[in-house]
Amino acid sequence: RAREATRDVGTMPLSLSRSIGDASDAAVRVLVRRVSRRAEASAADEDDEDDASADDANEDESEEDGLAIAAMREARLLAGERGKSEVGTSTADDARDEARRALRALRARTEKNRTVGTAASAGGVVDLVNVERVTNAMMDTVDAGRAMCCALGPGERVAVGTEGGFIFLERGVNDERTVSCLKSANTFAGISATPGVTSLCFDERGEWLLVGHDDGGLTLWDIKRTPTILKTIVGAHRTPVIALVMLSKVESNGVVDVISSEEGGLVIHHTLSPLGMGVVRVKSASLGERTFVIAAHALPRVGSVSVSDINAHDNGIISPTYGETLSAAKNIADAAGVAALCTMNAVLIMRLNPRAEVIAKIVRPPNIAATVLPVMCWSPRWADEVTTHDNVEECNLVVVWGASVYVLSVDVESIKRSPGENERTKRAANTSRILNSWSIDPEGVVASAMATAWLSQDLICVLSSRNKLFVYTSHGQLIERVATSEPPIAREIVQATASHDAVFERLPYWHGSVAVRGVHFAMLSPSRLRRGKFFGWFERMQAKKAEGNWVGTLNTLIEVASDELPLWPSLSKKYADPETTRERAVQAFVDVVPQFLDESLNTRGIDSDDAAYFELITSVVFGLLLAFNALNQVYAPVVFGAFLNSKCKVAFLKGMVPHILSDKLRSLPAEVMQALVEHYAALDAANVIEQCVLHMDVESLDLNQVARLCKHHGMYSALAHVFTRALNDFITPVEAMFQASLEPKFGDKARVRQVLLFIFKTIQGEQFPTNGCRLSSEIVSQFRMEVMKFLFEPVDLNVFTMSTHDSESSLSTTWNAAMALAVREDDSSCPPLRLLYLLLAEPKASTVVLTEILKDWDASESEILAIDGLPTDRMGSQVIVEAVVFAAGACGPVNSAPTRSRLLTFAASIVGTGRATVTQQVERELLETLALAKTKHDVIEREKAMVSIIGRRIDEDITLNDECQILNLAREAHFAQAEAVIYIASGDHINALKALAGDEHRRNAAVHYVDVCLGKSGPGIVHAEQMNAGPAVARAHPLDTESAKVFQNELLAIMPVVAAKSADVCARIAIAYFPHAQAEVLNALSSEPVLQFQYLRQVLEAVHEVKDGVGSPHDMSLVDLVSATKSVVTTEMAELYFRLMCQFEPQDVLKYLKSEDVKSLDEARCLEYCREFNVMDATAYLLEAAGNYNEALSIHLCNYSTGIRAMAQLFTTSGAEWTKTAPAESLMKGFVIETNEALHVAVGMCRRVSSEVSNSEEMWWSCLDSVFRSLLELTDGAYKRVRDVLDEHLEDVLRVMLGRVDNAHLLEMIISRYGGRDISELRKLLTRVFGNCALEREFLKSEGSSVKQEADKKVLEDFQIRRRAQRGTRRTVR
């Protein structure tokens, strides 16, 4: 059954399909004419645009806007390079980042050439040097033996003890460093021996030195003057003394507490009381038998410091020894006598007053091996930073176990308990707390701490067994890592193991070979003693500079100025004055600039003429000064002089400019200005200096020097900037610029435009160059008089001299002609030479400036020149007009039409106001020039000037003898206003209206004129300007009642004339005054159907855009007029408009039918009009609307076949060469558009009505058959382009048919109909179309088929089922 149905379809007669043979010749000719007209119209529009652009270009070339050009130059000059170079950073962080980027670039250039620094400076952080005197003394002493321990004391005292019992003491005596070799012999049981030294300790004042020996004895030395033994303590210890610490009692007259520890574990508390005469009493008490203290550190006394002390030392070290002064203030910890005792398994915090007791115990962390011994150090204490609460003082301690660093807080109570109470009271368990912790071994390298030092509240130093010195903040941030090259001496201590067997192991420790005091430390190696010091910022900078590491030097200064570097290692930043520090960092940088330049420029491997390297060095200097917020230091003699005397001079001067232009450098010393000018003048770039001066604070400049340099190098904008702002002198720049336009080049347009712009801006009350400032009215008034005096005052003709080269210019020719004309005239008629020179050099700009000067102002010559008794005391405007007329006469008619027109237009505008008079001959010449000039940019100005002259004649009752001639001039120039003003004066209102109806520039002129005449609008210039009606309408007056009635009746008669000039004007007048007499209006226009059509278009379009308007008719647009007057558009008017549209604009009929404006039209009448004028697309649209689908489709397919035939004829009747020309391409493009539109409309109609008709398949077959038949008929190779178009059409039709016509039926139909034809190309097309499944998906998506709807519904149901299941699961869980 399917095959039978298909067979029926295959034999179906397709009466609706069309081929190119069905297209009539007449239809083809109509299509060709339509496409040709469209192409010609498009080409004409393009030609008109090109002609208009060419005319504008010619006018612009003949008469440039000099003021605009000068203003753009000044704007570029003022802006300079601000937009190109972002040198001005917004924040201090940005400035520092920029400086660091410059330093990184410098490092990349110089790192491989830099000399490596010495180990003594240790990277500029630590000064680690050999103590040669002590080292040499140890080496020279034969019996000294091996070095065992060392100690540091106040006054840079250092002591070393040896195995042979010798003590080598270095100290300062009488400003000299001396070394003493001490040796003590202990006598016990009558036997004298020299025991070895195992420990050393200084007291806080540096006057005593306590020595521990390997036989358990102690020796107290007085080292204040000549070293002598004060006391020998024997028998207290039985094994070597390995740890000593001395604590001074507060307010105890020199009593010192001593804690000593021996290798056997015994710890003893000694009290040393000086009795005078070198006698010291000793009182000893045991603190523990098996404590095994291996090191002890006394809590530092509270220090005090003053800001004056800090300011006196650049590197932040208060005293040359420790950086501290002892405070007399009493506090809890000092009174308690606190010391930290380091044992093998814990750190004990002990107080000695009022009695000895352990107040805290810091045990070994669980993750630390038993073989690791701790090191510790107290934090420095400053009077202003002591923290006390509830009679408890907090003291900070750093303890390092191997590689683990712990910062702890220890509480010291002030309560003094009695002995009995002490046993009954249990000490609090939380007397110590961990504040911070970190590891010195983050990379997993085995390392153990040998010593630690707390340099300030902010810095902690750890010396590791890997010969590295680490500097951290108290929060664990690593600041520096320094290599120490040689480890200290390691000693051993015996420790019992935890096994059941009595096995002992020897553990290394370094406590006695590393001594720390303040910022100083000592390291005792097997071969030498080294002493180190942590640098302050100034010393650090000096050390890096000594190494030749300039990048490190300058980075240090950046860190200091930005408060990123610990300034005083032994002090808190609390005592630092940031501003003072920044100032010193800046001064330090300024001082090193010469050396930095010298060494950087002499670096090996750097090209001596490498400009990029010089710019890099300069950028580093400027970057640091910006980071320091001290860019003005670039003018410091040491900096400026160093650069000027180096190879970086050019880069330095060039680098200054962006900072000046970004307003960061607001002053220029005289020597800097001189150097800049000389440099850029040699480069012929004086404009750069001018830019700089414009950004300067003029009060800081040497005005005489700047004025001289500006004149010499032609920097007149800068000259004006200096004189107007510093001296309030506005006329001197005018004189200088004017003179510069004469020399060295006569008629220098740039200078002439500059002086005119200066005058123009100043008259307008603006500063020159523009900076947003306004001038007072007094300054403007004074300057107006001064500049007019400058222009009017007589000068010698010899001033206007020109060189031989200048005499060949066009201005020189014009000037010579003017001077020749002046010789023929008497002296009284010769205009001021300066004014004449400006008018001839720059006529357009000069007239604009003179217009601004004369605005609401005028004065006589005697007032301007301040001279009494002038023979002819003319007004200033009169003098100017005469000069302008004279200049126009000097120009001549040849090659000077725009200039002459501009000058005479300006003169006419003044003459028209009555402020100046001219002879009748000159006036006639003015009118002729205004009317006959061909320039377009000044049409309105010329027309206005002509109206003003004619109006002045009328007002002064001057008989217009040449009225006809003037009317002819106005008509030829299309000056509707000039023509109307003559008619208005003679009372010919109808002709005046006709003239105003053709005013192309003022669309409201005619309507407003009618409103004034009929009394609907007020007369006068104010209303005319508000309505943009023009100067002629401003002279109109209301008519009397009788005349108004006659005038209104005559309006209907002249409607065709008005409509021919402007349909909009005609419609507005008709709606305003004949709202209910539209039939009469149309009857008046009946002789010209085109005018009827244009009139109806205006009215009907306004009707369909009516909005609620308020106001009177004369103030309204056409839309508002229709709304306000309740104008009624009848059905007859709408039908007439539709018929006229079919006749004159058939291409717009279909668009009009689809709009909302045709609801009231009779479709049958519309169809009749469309058939009458053969508007086929509109006819098909109406047929489809009436349900006649077959005939509508037949029309669309006929239009399609007509377009295909026209394309085929284009390649048949024309030669092959002609088809490649632009006209043929344009026709081909038009035919393609027509056929695409026809086929699109046909297919679209099939899609719309396929569900409503029974023969929908026949309609689809007809569309496909029309394309396919045309394709089969054009088999010749000449029709290749047409066949390409048909292939695209065939594919488009097939795509739309997919899903609407069964594919099998479609193939059967094609085979049955065209089986005998060659359809190989069609087979390929069908394969491509049917094989593309995406097309079917596009069809489903575009049509919103039921399949997709069902799929969406299924997805939604599945989603709801899953949601219900999830809710059920959640309820089950709950």
PDB file of C-alpha atoms in Angstrom, residues 94-181:
ATOM      1  CA  ASP A  94      54.544  49.882  44.653  1.00  0.00           C
ATOM      2  CA  ALA A  95      57.592  52.149  44.792  1.00  0.00           C
ATOM      3  CA  ARG A  96      59.550  49.559  46.762  1.00  0.00           C
ATOM      4  CA  ASP A  97      58.530  46.798  44.374  1.00  0.00           C
ATOM      5  CA  GLU A  98      59.665  48.889  41.442  1.00  0.00           C
ATOM      6  CA  ALA A  99      63.003  49.577  43.117  1.00  0.00           C
ATOM      7  CA  ARG A 100      63.502  45.880  43.838  1.00  0.00           C
ATOM      8  CA  ARG A 101      62.721  44.990  40.219  1.00  0.00           C
ATOM      9  CA  ALA A 102      65.398  47.416  39.118  1.00  0.00           C
ATOM     10  CA  LEU A 103      67.855  45.851  41.572  1.00  0.00           C
ATOM     11  CA  ARG A 104      67.062  42.363  40.298  1.00  0.00           C
ATOM     12  CA  ALA A 105      67.762  43.543  36.771  1.00  0.00           C
ATOM     13  CA  LEU A 106      71.052  45.041  37.969  1.00  0.00           C
ATOM     14  CA  ARG A 107      71.977  41.778  39.697  1.00  0.00           C
ATOM     15  CA  ALA A 108      71.326  39.877  36.480  1.00  0.00           C
ATOM     16  CA  ARG A 109      73.771  42.147  34.664  1.00  0.00           C
ATOM     17  CA  THR A 110      76.518  42.300  37.265  1.00  0.00           C
ATOM     18  CA  GLU A 111      76.317  39.139  39.420  1.00  0.00           C
ATOM     19  CA  LYS A 112      78.810  37.129  37.381  1.00  0.00           C
ATOM     20  CA  ASN A 113      81.299  40.013  37.442  1.00  0.00           C
ATOM     21  CA  ARG A 114      81.046  40.787  41.152  1.00  0.00           C
ATOM     22  CA  THR A 115      83.957  39.941  43.424  1.00  0.00           C
ATOM     23  CA  VAL A 116      82.994  37.433  46.122  1.00  0.00           C
ATOM     24  CA  GLY A 117      83.041  38.926  49.622  1.00  0.00           C
ATOM     25  CA  THR A 118      85.316  37.767  52.391  1.00  0.00           C
ATOM     26  CA  ALA A 119      84.195  35.294  55.007  1.00  0.00           C
ATOM     27  CA  ALA A 120      84.895  37.812  57.728  1.00  0.00           C
ATOM     28  CA  SER A 121      81.796  39.810  56.855  1.00  0.00           C
ATOM     29  CA  ALA A 122      79.626  36.670  56.753  1.00  0.00           C
ATOM     30  CA  GLY A 123      77.214  38.036  54.188  1.00  0.00           C
ATOM     31  CA  GLY A 124      77.044  41.461  55.737  1.00  0.00           C
ATOM     32  CA  VAL A 125      75.104  40.158  58.758  1.00  0.00           C
ATOM     33  CA  VAL A 126      77.851  39.180  61.179  1.00  0.00           C
ATOM     34  CA  ASP A 127      81.370  40.516  61.576  1.00  0.00           C
ATOM     35  CA  LEU A 128      83.376  37.381  62.403  1.00  0.00           C
ATOM     36  CA  VAL A 129      87.122  38.066  62.779  1.00  0.00           C
ATOM     37  CA  ASN A 130      90.120  36.361  64.302  1.00  0.00           C
ATOM     38  CA  VAL A 131      91.289  37.728  67.687  1.00  0.00           C
ATOM     39  CA  GLU A 132      94.900  37.756  66.587  1.00  0.00           C
ATOM     40  CA  ARG A 133      96.450  38.907  69.871  1.00  0.00           C
ATOM     41  CA  VAL A 134      94.901  36.106  71.889  1.00  0.00           C
ATOM     42  CA  THR A 135      95.473  33.512  69.188  1.00  0.00           C
ATOM     43  CA  ASN A 136      99.115  34.487  68.823  1.00  0.00           C
ATOM     44  CA  ALA A 137      99.609  34.505  72.613  1.00  0.00           C
ATOM     45  CA  MET A 138      98.227  30.968  72.880  1.00  0.00           C
ATOM     46  CA  MET A 139     100.446  29.805  70.069  1.00  0.00           C
ATOM     47  CA  ASP A 140     103.535  31.452  71.578  1.00  0.00           C
ATOM     48  CA  THR A 141     103.030  30.003  75.072  1.00  0.00           C
ATOM     49  CA  VAL A 142     104.643  26.599  75.129  1.00  0.00           C
ATOM     50  CA  ASP A 143     102.955  25.240  78.244  1.00  0.00           C
ATOM     51  CA  ALA A 144      99.536  26.669  77.504  1.00  0.00           C
ATOM     52  CA  GLY A 145      98.169  23.430  76.208  1.00  0.00           C
ATOM     53  CA  ARG A 146      94.885  22.958  74.505  1.00  0.00           C
ATOM     54  CA  ALA A 147      92.272  25.797  74.657  1.00  0.00           C
ATOM     55  CA  MET A 148      89.338  24.720  76.809  1.00  0.00           C
ATOM     56  CA  CYS A 149      86.843  27.580  77.278  1.00  0.00           C
ATOM     57  CA  CYS A 150      86.185  31.265  76.622  1.00  0.00           C
ATOM     58  CA  ALA A 151      84.106  34.091  78.047  1.00  0.00           C
ATOM     59  CA  LEU A 152      82.954  37.603  77.064  1.00  0.00           C
ATOM     60  CA  GLY A 153      82.747  40.547  79.392  1.00  0.00           C
ATOM     61  CA  PRO A 154      81.825  44.206  79.288  1.00  0.00           C
ATOM     62  CA  GLY A 155      84.141  46.601  77.497  1.00  0.00           C
ATOM     63  CA  GLU A 156      84.836  44.045  74.749  1.00  0.00           C
ATOM     64  CA  ARG A 157      86.795  41.948  77.224  1.00  0.00           C
ATOM     65  CA  VAL A 158      87.457  38.384  76.143  1.00  0.00           C
ATOM     66  CA  ALA A 159      89.214  35.576  78.026  1.00  0.00           C
ATOM     67  CA  VAL A 160      90.415  32.119  77.004  1.00  0.00           C
ATOM     68  CA  GLY A 161      91.355  29.332  79.418  1.00  0.00           C
ATOM     69  CA  THR A 162      93.715  26.511  78.486  1.00  0.00           C
ATOM     70  CA  GLU A 163      94.436  23.008  79.629  1.00  0.00           C
ATOM     71  CA  GLY A 164      97.811  24.148  80.968  1.00  0.00           C
ATOM     72  CA  GLY A 165      96.183  26.552  83.430  1.00  0.00           C
ATOM     73  CA  PHE A 166      96.830  29.743  81.455  1.00  0.00           C
ATOM     74  CA  ILE A 167      94.240  32.498  81.025  1.00  0.00           C
ATOM     75  CA  PHE A 168      94.666  34.866  78.087  1.00  0.00           C
ATOM     76  CA  LEU A 169      92.755  38.093  78.734  1.00  0.00           C
ATOM     77  CA  GLU A 170      92.271  40.817  76.107  1.00  0.00           C
ATOM     78  CA  ARG A 171      90.895  44.147  77.290  1.00  0.00           C
ATOM     79  CA  GLY A 172      91.099  47.835  76.586  1.00  0.00           C
ATOM     80  CA  VAL A 173      93.516  49.864  78.662  1.00  0.00           C
ATOM     81  CA  ASN A 174      94.017  53.555  77.959  1.00  0.00           C
ATOM     82  CA  ASP A 175      92.276  53.214  74.586  1.00  0.00           C
ATOM     83  CA  GLU A 176      94.600  50.373  73.617  1.00  0.00           C
ATOM     84  CA  ARG A 177      93.934  46.680  73.310  1.00  0.00           C
ATOM     85  CA  THR A 178      96.274  44.574  75.470  1.00  0.00           C
ATOM     86  CA  VAL A 179      96.602  40.853  76.167  1.00  0.00           C
ATOM     87  CA  SER A 180      97.498  39.570  79.634  1.00  0.00           C
ATOM     88  CA  CYS A 181      98.675  36.033  80.302  1.00  0.00           C
TER      89      CYS A 181
END
